[in-house]
Coordinates of C-alpha atoms and ligand atoms in Angstrom, one line a residue:
M1 CA 11.1 -14.3 7.4
L2 CA 13.3 -12.7 4.8
Y3 CA 13.2 -9.6 2.6
Q4 CA 13.3 -9.1 -1.1
S5 CA 13.5 -6.2 -3.6
T6 CA 10.3 -4.8 -5.2
R7 CA 12.2 -5.1 -8.6
V8 CA 14.1 -7.8 -10.3
D9 CA 16.9 -8.8 -7.9
E10 CA 15.9 -12.2 -6.6
K11 CA 18.3 -12.2 -3.6
R12 CA 16.7 -12.7 -0.2
I13 CA 18.2 -10.9 2.8
S14 CA 17.6 -10.6 6.5
S15 CA 15.7 -7.7 8.2
A16 CA 19.0 -6.4 9.6
E17 CA 20.4 -6.3 6.1
A18 CA 17.3 -4.6 4.8
I19 CA 17.6 -1.8 7.4
A20 CA 21.4 -1.5 6.9
F21 CA 21.3 -1.3 3.1
G22 CA 18.2 1.0 2.9
L23 CA 17.7 0.5 -0.9
S24 CA 18.2 -2.5 -3.1
K25 CA 21.1 -2.5 -5.6
D26 CA 18.5 -2.7 -8.5
G27 CA 16.9 0.5 -7.3
G28 CA 14.0 -1.3 -5.6
L29 CA 12.8 -1.1 -2.0
F30 CA 12.9 -4.0 0.5
V31 CA 9.7 -5.7 1.4
P32 CA 8.9 -8.8 3.4
E33 CA 8.8 -12.0 1.3
V34 CA 5.7 -13.1 3.2
F35 CA 3.6 -11.3 5.7
P36 CA 3.5 -12.4 9.3
N37 CA 0.2 -13.1 11.0
L38 CA -1.3 -11.3 13.9
P39 CA -3.9 -13.7 15.4
S40 CA -7.0 -12.2 16.9
E41 CA -6.3 -13.7 20.3
T42 CA -2.9 -11.9 20.3
L43 CA -4.6 -8.7 19.3
N44 CA -6.9 -9.1 22.3
Q45 CA -3.9 -9.6 24.6
L46 CA -2.2 -6.4 23.3
V47 CA -5.3 -4.4 24.5
S48 CA -4.1 -4.5 28.1
E49 CA -0.4 -3.8 27.3
S50 CA 1.5 -0.5 27.3
Y51 CA 2.6 1.1 24.0
D52 CA 6.2 0.0 24.4
R53 CA 5.2 -3.6 24.9
R54 CA 2.8 -3.5 22.0
A55 CA 5.6 -2.1 19.8
A56 CA 8.2 -4.7 20.8
Y57 CA 5.7 -7.5 20.0
I58 CA 4.5 -6.1 16.7
M59 CA 8.0 -5.2 15.5
S60 CA 9.3 -8.7 16.4
L61 CA 6.8 -10.2 13.9
F62 CA 8.7 -8.4 11.1
L63 CA 12.3 -8.2 12.4
R64 CA 13.1 -11.9 12.8
D65 CA 16.8 -11.5 13.5
F66 CA 16.1 -9.3 16.6
T67 CA 14.9 -11.0 19.7
I68 CA 11.8 -9.7 21.4
D69 CA 13.8 -8.8 24.5
E70 CA 16.3 -6.9 22.4
L71 CA 13.4 -4.9 20.8
Y72 CA 11.8 -4.3 24.1
G73 CA 15.1 -2.8 25.3
Y74 CA 14.7 -0.2 22.5
T75 CA 11.0 0.4 22.7
E76 CA 11.1 0.8 26.5
L77 CA 13.9 3.4 26.1
V78 CA 12.0 5.3 23.4
Y79 CA 8.3 4.9 24.2
G80 CA 8.5 3.7 27.8
A81 CA 7.2 5.2 31.0
S82 CA 10.5 6.7 31.9
K83 CA 10.7 10.5 31.5
S84 CA 14.0 10.3 29.8
N85 CA 12.4 9.5 26.5
G86 CA 11.6 12.3 24.1
F87 CA 7.8 12.0 24.3
Y88 CA 6.4 14.7 26.5
Y89 CA 2.9 13.2 26.9
D90 CA 2.4 10.2 29.2
R91 CA 0.2 8.4 26.7
I92 CA 2.6 8.1 23.8
V93 CA -0.1 8.1 21.1
P94 CA -3.4 9.2 22.5
V95 CA -6.7 8.5 20.7
Y96 CA -8.9 11.6 21.0
K97 CA -12.6 10.8 20.7
L98 CA -14.3 13.6 18.8
N99 CA -17.7 11.9 18.6
D100 CA -19.2 8.4 18.4
N101 CA -17.8 7.5 15.0
T102 CA -14.8 9.8 14.7
S103 CA -11.5 9.7 16.6
F104 CA -8.1 11.3 16.0
L105 CA -4.9 9.3 16.5
E106 CA -2.5 12.0 17.8
L107 CA 1.0 11.1 16.6
W108 CA 2.7 14.3 17.5
H109 CA 3.7 14.1 21.2
G110 CA 7.3 13.4 20.4
P111 CA 10.3 15.8 20.5
T112 CA 9.6 17.4 17.2
C113 CA 5.8 17.6 17.3
A114 CA 5.1 15.6 14.1
F115 CA 4.4 11.9 13.4
K116 CA 7.9 11.3 12.0
D117 CA 9.1 11.0 15.6
M118 CA 7.2 7.7 16.0
A119 CA 9.7 6.0 13.7
L120 CA 12.7 8.3 13.8
Q121 CA 13.1 8.1 17.6
I122 CA 13.7 4.3 17.3
M123 CA 15.1 3.9 13.8
P124 CA 18.7 5.0 14.7
L125 CA 18.8 2.3 17.4
L126 CA 17.6 -0.3 14.9
L127 CA 20.1 0.9 12.3
S128 CA 23.1 0.8 14.7
A129 CA 22.1 -2.7 15.9
S130 CA 21.7 -3.8 12.3
L131 CA 25.1 -2.5 11.3
K132 CA 26.6 -4.4 14.1
K133 CA 24.7 -7.6 13.2
I134 CA 26.0 -7.5 9.6
G135 CA 29.6 -6.7 10.7
E136 CA 29.8 -3.2 9.2
S137 CA 32.6 -1.1 10.8
R138 CA 32.5 2.1 8.7
E139 CA 30.7 5.1 10.1
V140 CA 27.3 5.8 8.5
C141 CA 26.5 9.3 7.2
I142 CA 22.7 9.8 7.0
L143 CA 21.6 12.1 4.2
V144 CA 18.1 13.4 4.4
A145 CA 16.0 15.5 2.0
T146 CA 13.1 16.9 3.9
S147 CA 9.8 18.7 3.2
G148 CA 10.1 19.9 6.8
D149 CA 9.2 17.3 9.4
T150 CA 11.5 14.4 8.5
G151 CA 14.6 16.5 8.8
K152 CA 14.0 17.7 12.3
A153 CA 12.8 14.3 13.5
A154 CA 15.9 12.6 11.9
L155 CA 18.2 15.1 13.5
E156 CA 16.7 14.5 17.0
G157 CA 16.9 10.7 16.5
F158 CA 20.5 10.7 15.3
K159 CA 22.1 13.5 17.2
D160 CA 25.2 12.2 19.1
V161 CA 24.4 8.6 18.3
P162 CA 27.9 7.0 18.2
G163 CA 29.1 5.9 14.8
T164 CA 26.7 8.2 12.9
K165 CA 26.7 11.6 11.2
I166 CA 23.6 13.2 9.8
M167 CA 23.2 15.9 7.1
V168 CA 19.8 17.4 6.3
F169 CA 18.8 19.4 3.2
Y170 CA 15.5 21.4 3.2
P171 CA 13.9 23.5 0.5
Q172 CA 14.7 27.1 1.2
D173 CA 11.1 28.4 0.8
G174 CA 9.2 25.1 1.4
V175 CA 9.1 24.9 5.2
S176 CA 7.3 26.8 8.0
D177 CA 9.1 29.3 10.2
V178 CA 8.8 26.9 13.2
Q179 CA 10.2 24.0 11.1
K180 CA 13.1 26.1 9.9
M181 CA 14.0 27.3 13.4
Q182 CA 13.7 23.8 14.8
M183 CA 16.2 22.5 12.2
T184 CA 18.7 25.4 12.1
S185 CA 19.0 25.5 15.9
Q186 CA 19.7 21.7 16.1
S187 CA 22.2 20.6 18.8
G188 CA 24.6 17.7 18.5
E189 CA 28.2 17.3 17.4
N190 CA 27.5 15.0 14.4
V191 CA 24.8 17.1 12.6
N192 CA 24.6 19.6 9.7
V193 CA 21.7 21.4 8.2
V194 CA 21.7 23.2 4.8
A195 CA 19.0 25.0 2.8
V196 CA 18.6 24.2 -0.9
E197 CA 17.5 26.5 -3.7
G198 CA 14.4 24.6 -5.0
N199 CA 11.4 22.6 -3.8
F200 CA 11.3 19.3 -2.0
D201 CA 11.4 17.2 -5.2
D202 CA 14.6 19.1 -6.2
A203 CA 16.2 18.5 -2.9
Q204 CA 15.2 14.8 -3.0
S205 CA 16.6 14.3 -6.5
G206 CA 19.8 16.1 -5.4
V207 CA 20.2 13.7 -2.6
K208 CA 19.5 10.7 -4.9
S209 CA 22.2 11.9 -7.3
V210 CA 24.7 12.1 -4.4
F211 CA 23.8 8.5 -3.4
S212 CA 24.3 7.3 -7.0
D213 CA 27.8 8.9 -7.4
E214 CA 30.1 5.9 -7.5
A215 CA 33.3 7.9 -7.3
L216 CA 32.1 9.6 -4.3
R217 CA 31.1 6.4 -2.7
D218 CA 34.6 4.9 -3.2
D219 CA 36.2 8.0 -1.8
L220 CA 34.0 8.0 1.2
S221 CA 34.6 4.3 1.8
E222 CA 38.4 4.9 1.8
R223 CA 37.9 7.5 4.5
G224 CA 35.8 5.1 6.6
Y225 CA 32.3 6.3 5.7
F226 CA 29.3 5.1 3.8
L227 CA 26.0 6.9 3.0
S228 CA 22.6 5.9 4.1
S229 CA 19.1 7.3 4.2
A230 CA 16.6 8.0 6.9
N231 CA 13.8 8.7 4.4
S232 CA 10.7 6.6 4.6
I233 CA 12.1 4.2 1.9
N234 CA 14.0 2.5 4.8
W235 CA 12.3 -0.5 6.2
G236 CA 13.4 0.7 9.7
R237 CA 11.0 3.6 9.3
L238 CA 8.0 1.6 8.3
V239 CA 7.9 -1.1 10.9
P240 CA 7.6 1.2 13.9
Q241 CA 4.7 2.9 12.0
V242 CA 2.7 -0.4 11.8
V243 CA 2.6 -0.3 15.6
Y244 CA 0.4 2.7 16.0
Y245 CA -2.4 1.5 13.8
I246 CA -2.7 -1.6 15.9
S247 CA -2.3 0.4 19.1
A248 CA -5.1 2.7 18.1
Y249 CA -7.3 -0.3 17.5
C250 CA -6.5 -1.7 20.9
D251 CA -7.2 1.7 22.6
L252 CA -10.6 1.8 20.8
V253 CA -11.4 -1.7 22.1
K254 CA -10.2 -0.6 25.5
N255 CA -12.4 2.5 25.7
G256 CA -15.5 0.6 24.5
S257 CA -15.8 2.4 21.1
I258 CA -15.6 -0.9 19.2
I259 CA -15.8 -4.5 20.0
S260 CA -12.8 -6.7 19.2
G261 CA -13.0 -7.9 15.6
E262 CA -15.1 -4.9 14.4
K263 CA -13.7 -3.2 11.3
I264 CA -12.7 0.4 11.3
N265 CA -11.5 3.0 8.8
F266 CA -8.4 5.1 8.9
C267 CA -8.1 8.4 7.0
V268 CA -4.4 9.4 6.5
P269 CA -3.0 12.7 5.3
T270 CA -0.5 11.4 2.7
G271 CA 2.7 12.6 1.0
N272 CA 5.4 10.0 0.4
F273 CA 2.9 7.2 1.1
G274 CA 4.9 5.9 4.1
N275 CA 2.3 6.4 6.8
I276 CA -0.7 4.9 5.0
L277 CA 1.4 2.0 3.7
A278 CA 2.1 1.1 7.3
G279 CA -1.7 1.0 7.8
Y280 CA -1.9 -1.3 4.8
Y281 CA 0.7 -3.6 6.3
A282 CA -1.3 -3.6 9.6
E283 CA -4.4 -4.7 7.6
R284 CA -2.4 -7.4 5.7
I285 CA -1.2 -9.0 9.0
G286 CA -4.7 -9.2 10.3
L287 CA -5.9 -5.9 11.8
P288 CA -9.7 -5.5 11.1
V289 CA -9.7 -2.6 8.6
N290 CA -12.6 -1.6 6.4
R291 CA -11.1 1.3 4.3
L292 CA -7.8 3.1 4.2
I293 CA -8.7 6.6 2.9
C294 CA -5.8 8.4 1.3
A295 CA -6.1 12.2 1.7
S296 CA -4.1 14.5 -0.6
N297 CA -3.8 18.3 -0.6
R298 CA -3.9 20.3 -3.8
N299 CA -1.0 18.2 -5.1
D300 CA -3.5 15.4 -5.7
V301 CA -1.4 13.0 -7.8
L302 CA -2.2 10.1 -5.4
T303 CA -6.0 10.8 -5.5
Q304 CA -5.9 10.7 -9.2
F305 CA -3.9 7.5 -9.2
I306 CA -6.3 5.7 -6.7
N307 CA -9.3 6.9 -8.6
T308 CA -8.1 6.2 -12.2
G309 CA -5.1 3.9 -12.1
V310 CA -3.0 6.5 -13.8
Y311 CA 0.0 8.0 -12.1
D312 CA 0.9 11.3 -13.8
K313 CA 3.4 13.7 -12.2
N314 CA 3.4 16.0 -15.2
R315 CA 1.5 18.7 -13.5
P316 CA 2.3 22.0 -11.6
F317 CA 3.9 21.6 -8.1
Y318 CA 2.0 23.7 -5.6
T319 CA 3.4 25.0 -2.3
T320 CA 0.5 24.6 0.2
V321 CA -0.3 25.2 3.9
S322 CA 0.3 21.5 4.4
P323 CA 3.9 21.4 3.1
S324 CA 4.8 17.9 4.4
M325 CA 2.4 16.6 1.7
D326 CA 3.7 18.7 -1.1
I327 CA 5.1 15.8 -3.1
L328 CA 4.6 14.6 -6.6
V329 CA 6.7 11.4 -6.5
S330 CA 5.5 9.2 -3.6
S331 CA 8.4 6.7 -3.2
N332 CA 6.6 4.2 -1.0
L333 CA 3.9 3.6 -3.6
E334 CA 6.3 1.2 -5.2
R335 CA 5.9 -1.1 -2.3
L336 CA 2.2 -1.2 -2.7
L337 CA 2.4 -1.7 -6.4
F338 CA 4.6 -4.8 -5.8
E339 CA 1.9 -6.3 -3.6
L340 CA -1.0 -5.3 -5.8
S341 CA 0.7 -6.8 -8.9
G342 CA 1.1 -10.2 -7.2
K343 CA 4.8 -9.5 -6.4
D344 CA 5.7 -8.9 -10.0
G345 CA 9.0 -7.2 -9.8
K346 CA 9.4 -6.9 -13.6
M347 CA 6.2 -5.0 -13.8
V348 CA 7.1 -2.7 -11.0
E349 CA 10.5 -2.0 -12.7
A350 CA 8.7 -1.2 -15.9
Y351 CA 6.4 1.3 -14.2
M352 CA 9.3 3.0 -12.4
S353 CA 11.4 3.3 -15.5
K354 CA 8.3 4.7 -17.3
L355 CA 7.8 7.2 -14.4
S356 CA 11.4 8.4 -14.6
K357 CA 11.4 8.7 -18.4
S358 CA 8.0 10.1 -19.0
G359 CA 6.6 11.0 -15.6
Y360 CA 3.7 8.8 -16.2
Y361 CA 2.4 5.2 -16.0
A362 CA -0.9 3.4 -16.0
V363 CA -1.6 0.2 -14.2
P364 CA -3.8 -2.5 -15.7
D365 CA -7.4 -3.0 -14.6
S366 CA -6.5 -6.1 -12.4
V367 CA -4.1 -3.9 -10.3
H368 CA -6.6 -1.0 -10.2
V369 CA -9.3 -3.3 -8.9
E370 CA -7.0 -4.7 -6.3
L371 CA -6.2 -1.1 -5.2
G372 CA -9.8 -0.4 -4.7
R373 CA -10.3 -3.3 -2.4
V374 CA -9.1 -1.3 0.6
F375 CA -8.1 2.1 -0.6
S376 CA -10.4 5.1 -1.1
S377 CA -9.1 8.6 -1.6
G378 CA -9.9 12.3 -1.9
Y379 CA -8.2 15.7 -1.9
C380 CA -8.7 19.0 -0.1
S381 CA -8.2 22.5 -1.5
E382 CA -6.3 25.2 0.4
E383 CA -9.5 27.0 1.2
D384 CA -11.2 23.9 2.6
T385 CA -8.2 23.1 4.7
K386 CA -8.5 26.4 6.5
K387 CA -12.2 26.2 6.7
T388 CA -12.0 22.8 8.3
I389 CA -9.6 24.0 11.0
G390 CA -11.9 27.0 11.8
D391 CA -15.2 24.9 11.7
T392 CA -13.8 22.1 13.8
F393 CA -12.5 24.5 16.5
K394 CA -15.7 26.5 16.5
K395 CA -17.9 23.4 16.7
S396 CA -16.0 21.2 19.1
G397 CA -13.1 23.2 20.6
Y398 CA -10.7 20.7 19.1
L399 CA -7.6 22.3 17.4
I400 CA -6.1 20.5 14.4
D401 CA -3.1 21.3 12.1
T402 CA -3.3 21.8 8.4
H403 CA -2.3 18.2 7.4
T404 CA -4.8 16.7 9.8
A405 CA -7.4 19.1 8.5
V406 CA -6.9 17.8 4.9
A407 CA -7.7 14.3 6.2
Y408 CA -10.7 15.3 8.2
K409 CA -12.2 17.1 5.2
V410 CA -11.6 14.2 2.9
L411 CA -13.2 11.8 5.5
G412 CA -16.3 14.0 5.5
D413 CA -16.4 14.0 1.7
Y414 CA -16.0 10.2 1.7
R415 CA -18.8 9.7 4.2
A416 CA -21.1 12.0 2.2
A417 CA -20.3 10.2 -1.1
T418 CA -20.6 6.6 0.3
G419 CA -22.9 6.7 3.3
D420 CA -20.3 4.6 5.1
D421 CA -20.6 5.3 8.8
T422 CA -18.0 2.9 10.0
L423 CA -16.0 4.3 13.0
S424 CA -13.2 6.2 11.4
V425 CA -9.8 7.3 12.8
V426 CA -8.3 10.4 11.4
V427 CA -4.5 10.0 11.6
S428 CA -3.4 13.3 13.1
T429 CA 0.2 14.0 12.0
A430 CA 1.4 17.3 13.5
S431 CA 0.8 19.7 16.4
P432 CA -1.2 22.7 15.2
F433 CA 1.6 24.9 16.8
K434 CA 4.0 23.7 14.1
F435 CA 2.0 25.4 11.4
N436 CA 0.7 28.3 13.5
E437 CA 0.7 31.0 10.8
A438 CA -1.8 29.0 8.7
V439 CA -3.8 27.8 11.8
L440 CA -4.1 31.4 13.1
A441 CA -5.2 32.6 9.7
A442 CA -7.8 29.8 9.6
L443 CA -9.2 30.9 12.9
G444 CA -9.6 34.4 11.5
Q445 CA -6.8 35.9 13.5
P446 CA -4.2 38.4 12.3
V447 CA -0.9 36.9 11.2
E448 CA 2.1 39.2 11.9
G449 CA 5.7 38.5 12.8
S450 CA 7.4 35.2 12.5
G451 CA 5.8 31.8 13.2
V452 CA 8.1 31.4 16.2
T453 CA 6.9 34.6 17.9
M454 CA 3.3 33.7 17.1
L455 CA 3.3 30.5 19.2
E456 CA 1.9 32.5 22.1
N457 CA -0.8 34.1 20.0
L458 CA -2.1 30.7 19.1
S459 CA -2.1 29.6 22.7
D460 CA -3.8 32.8 23.8
V461 CA -6.5 32.5 21.2
T462 CA -7.3 28.8 21.7
G463 CA -6.4 28.1 25.3
C464 CA -4.2 25.2 24.1
A465 CA -0.8 24.8 25.7
I466 CA 2.3 25.3 23.5
P467 CA 3.9 21.8 23.3
A468 CA 6.9 21.6 25.6
P469 CA 9.5 21.1 22.8
L470 CA 8.4 24.3 21.0
V471 CA 8.3 26.6 24.1
E472 CA 12.1 27.3 24.0
L473 CA 12.3 28.0 20.3
K474 CA 12.0 31.8 20.6
N475 CA 15.1 31.9 22.8
T476 CA 17.3 29.8 20.6
I477 CA 19.9 31.1 18.1
P478 CA 20.3 29.4 14.7
R479 CA 23.5 27.4 14.3
F480 CA 23.2 26.7 10.6
S481 CA 22.7 29.3 7.9
D482 CA 24.2 27.8 4.6
T483 CA 22.2 27.8 1.4
V484 CA 23.4 25.8 -1.7
T485 CA 22.2 25.2 -5.2
I486 CA 21.2 21.6 -6.2
K487 CA 24.4 21.0 -8.0
D488 CA 26.5 22.1 -5.0
M489 CA 24.9 19.5 -2.7
K490 CA 27.6 17.0 -3.2
K491 CA 30.2 19.6 -2.3
A492 CA 28.3 20.4 0.8
V493 CA 28.4 16.7 1.8
T494 CA 32.2 16.4 1.3
D495 CA 32.8 19.8 3.0
F496 CA 30.9 18.5 6.0
L497 CA 32.6 15.1 6.2
Y498 CA 36.1 15.9 5.1
E499 CA 36.7 19.3 6.5
R500 CA 34.6 20.3 9.4
L501 CA 34.7 17.0 11.1
G502 CA 38.4 16.7 10.3
H503 CA 38.6 13.4 8.4
Ligands
PLP601 C1 5.4 13.5 6.6 C2 4.1 14.0 6.9 C3 3.0 13.6 6.2 C4 3.0 12.7 5.1 O1 3.4 11.4 5.4 P1 3.9 10.3 4.4 O2 4.3 9.1 5.2 O3 5.0 11.0 3.6 O4 2.7 10.0 3.5 C5 1.8 14.2 6.6 N1 1.7 15.1 7.6 C6 2.8 15.5 8.3 C7 2.6 16.5 9.4 C8 4.0 15.0 8.0 O5 5.1 15.4 8.6

């Protein structure tokens, strides 16, 4: 099985090349040329397997130039039973049953307490192996623009991985106290963290312009470096995410909530469209899915798109209590458009160039109808996000974070509007402790001091334990304090690579 660009380049490449290159030369993203198939008997066999075994099998369907044993070597290391992995909970991705038709898929028991760990703990291993497979000898420097969670997860995944450097840019005022402290206190010899004056989209476009600077690329190459990305446009980020949709399904069969073959819904708090896209891929390879419900916060550009077929980013950008979803340009949507348009790369390229010129495109009815085949969507206001956290805790004693609350509210609205009572899984993307200021406020508690000192308040009020990786935060000292303007981002990269690391 080979990979192709979502745009006009007709070249076919291997999975290792797709992971190593990150982005296609024509600006497109890599997608599988054909989808593999997950037969229902195989799905049934996975029910009795551990998460690491499920992961190796499912990833092997997509990564055909890796053997299953090779992949199992990585998945066992990352998601296996040994306590040396970064996951602090013995069930890597527990499914929490709230009631008979609602469960929460908790994706935040990794080292940074957000779902990004699911992919970013293993992606550095896939990338290193891919670089070896294609004969690349230069060192890779990973550049990341983050809305908060990706940055920390990428730092944890890449820290001290031989042959790699990593540099993270975060929007100065766009992340929570806990997120900021997690990043600025990062350990490792090959890491750097810098704040950017601007919002996430500014930081992301700054990183993109560094990537597209050809003179810089040549200069770096002469010094033995090349740039790559850990953002969710890399295929190595998406494949590990397909696994947990299938794993959740297996767990629901195992605990008797559904019978094998029964369709379920997933409701996903969405930003860059990476998480829910992995759910779409799971459906495409054969997972019994009824609806994928895309939940947005106040930045509801995706909800508008799914409802109307019009993508329009010409609108105000809001900073919300669910900052990891504060995004107006959802990069991975391009991959979905490619599938929905019948793999019409010319059409995708036309939309993307319209988007960058005028901030707007409209898909034809045929594509919009295809979109509605599995996707539904809705958005949740700031007020409703907080109310949902408070109500859920009061009613059932289950504590959820701001992002998960957006999804849970949207699921409720979807059910009220459609009467669909299919068993639904809310994809829970972060520990509530990561966003404790907003969560405390939602519970009607006073919010004073920094988010880091308030971890204990939230634990006292709710009786929930602070996740192990956050316990130590209040005793750590920040290592990184630089802030740069967008136009100085390139200089920050060269300062890091040329001076501090002594090349
Ligand atoms: C990144 C993130 C999201 C959004 O996921 P996408 O793949 O970008 O759609 C939602 N919630 C949390 C907590 C996140 O970190």
